[in-house]
XYZ file of C-alpha atoms in Angstrom:
155
model
C -0.294 0.063 0.108
C 2.689 2.340 1.154
C 6.044 2.078 -0.945
C 7.097 5.665 -0.455
C 6.429 7.953 2.552
C 7.558 11.944 2.519
C 8.294 13.547 5.705
C 8.702 17.037 5.330
C 10.531 18.211 8.325
C 11.950 21.612 9.925
C 13.639 19.666 12.630
C 11.104 21.219 15.298
C 9.842 18.676 18.224
C 6.537 18.319 16.587
C 8.124 17.374 13.275
C 10.181 14.939 15.017
C 6.941 13.273 16.407
C 5.611 12.911 13.005
C 8.954 11.371 12.121
C 8.223 8.679 14.732
C 4.645 7.849 13.064
C 6.018 7.769 9.752
C 8.998 5.611 10.509
C 6.492 3.008 12.187
C 4.182 3.228 8.959
C 7.603 2.567 6.771
C 8.811 -0.252 8.982
C 5.392 -2.397 8.387
C 5.080 -1.648 4.750
C 8.929 -1.621 3.957
C 8.422 1.784 2.344
C 11.194 4.150 1.277
C 11.401 7.323 3.331
C 11.881 10.717 1.762
C 13.176 13.534 4.038
C 12.394 16.901 2.619
C 13.692 20.284 4.332
C 12.179 23.539 2.580
C 13.576 26.991 3.152
C 10.640 29.159 3.025
C 12.251 31.983 0.500
C 9.154 34.337 1.663
C 10.295 34.141 4.900
C 14.082 34.748 4.437
C 13.758 37.257 1.551
C 13.865 40.392 3.636
C 17.126 39.128 5.325
C 18.816 37.936 2.225
C 19.495 39.570 -1.106
C 17.793 38.232 -4.193
C 20.923 36.339 -5.540
C 20.933 34.125 -2.322
C 17.234 33.688 -2.296
C 17.593 32.461 -6.011
C 20.362 30.161 -4.799
C 18.021 28.567 -2.195
C 15.308 28.074 -4.561
C 17.465 25.819 -6.310
C 18.523 23.802 -3.263
C 22.111 25.474 -3.086
C 22.681 26.787 0.491
C 26.517 27.259 -0.177
C 27.852 30.143 1.957
C 24.592 30.090 4.017
C 26.218 27.988 7.003
C 23.114 28.412 9.280
C 20.690 27.218 6.721
C 22.300 24.282 5.539
C 23.292 23.088 9.182
C 19.448 23.484 10.005
C 18.585 21.552 7.025
C 21.369 18.574 7.432
C 20.098 18.241 11.109
C 16.604 18.066 10.282
C 17.030 15.443 7.095
C 20.035 13.826 9.268
C 17.195 12.938 12.207
C 15.215 11.147 9.794
C 18.058 9.402 8.368
C 19.425 8.198 11.962
C 16.154 6.804 12.873
C 15.413 5.364 9.868
C 18.564 3.285 9.608
C 17.936 2.013 12.986
C 15.029 0.302 11.623
C 16.966 -0.537 8.300
C 14.759 1.492 6.049
C 16.286 3.320 2.938
C 16.158 7.208 3.281
C 16.256 9.768 0.494
C 17.179 13.350 1.560
C 16.060 16.509 -0.384
C 16.546 20.272 0.494
C 14.803 22.975 -1.425
C 14.053 26.640 -1.121
C 10.510 28.314 -1.974
C 6.674 28.075 -0.842
C 6.760 25.042 1.481
C 3.474 23.600 0.949
C 3.783 23.814 -3.003
C 7.377 22.353 -2.757
C 5.840 19.378 -0.362
C 3.273 18.844 -3.176
C 5.451 19.059 -6.123
C 7.909 16.700 -4.638
C 4.937 14.224 -3.898
C 3.759 14.153 -7.097
C 7.408 13.952 -8.986
C 8.372 11.127 -6.769
C 5.310 8.924 -6.634
C 5.051 9.336 -3.012
C 2.216 7.210 -1.445
C 1.737 9.334 1.932
C 2.807 12.501 3.367
C 3.348 12.269 7.060
C 3.839 15.923 8.902
C 3.459 17.513 12.376
C 0.544 19.666 12.928
C 2.978 22.818 13.228
C 6.440 23.908 12.723
C 9.025 26.040 14.246
C 7.132 29.276 13.901
C 5.011 28.050 16.719
C 2.160 29.971 15.037
C -0.913 27.667 15.341
C -4.237 28.564 13.539
C -6.756 26.862 15.200
C -5.606 23.207 14.650
C -3.187 23.389 12.153
C -0.278 25.428 10.917
C -0.172 27.298 7.908
C 1.975 24.962 5.845
C 0.317 21.959 7.237
C -3.111 23.407 5.912
C -1.984 24.597 2.902
C -0.209 21.153 2.355
C -3.720 19.556 2.800
C -5.195 21.879 0.023
C -2.222 21.673 -2.641
C -1.744 17.711 -2.822
C -3.941 14.807 -3.763
C -1.814 12.697 -1.735
C -3.110 11.163 1.551
C -1.538 13.276 4.307
C -1.370 12.091 8.066
C -1.165 14.870 10.031
C 0.590 14.167 13.628
C -0.896 16.792 16.185
C 1.064 17.534 19.297
C 0.094 19.908 22.092
C 2.553 21.923 23.265
C 3.073 20.102 26.690
C 3.375 17.076 25.152
C 6.455 17.855 23.217
C 9.785 17.123 24.685
């Protein structure tokens, strides 16, 4: 049923909870895991120049140590946890509008299931879902499992 599972991650505690759910499902179905880190270029455009934003959109974080380290830490966490379960992992980083890139990645890579946290690092919650999660639900035809975690339940 599930051959490829996408885990969009920003490295937040809620994203790490989603990783656990996704890997349990992947282990059950012996599915390939895809870890995706997206830099929201709308959020960083004001502090970076146009050339840097264009490089981020191409997935090139050269010269942007903090962004590269954040991306590597987030997808690296997925990789480490998946390898402990004997699962295959594909890591990918990109830049743009997160919900669009998640939907495009799912479509382009024949993803069967997207597993993501209810909200991410921004800490801003809309009723129940963060804006990226809400927009992803509206942007893709792939099934999405949303892992909800209340702030007091997150380590």
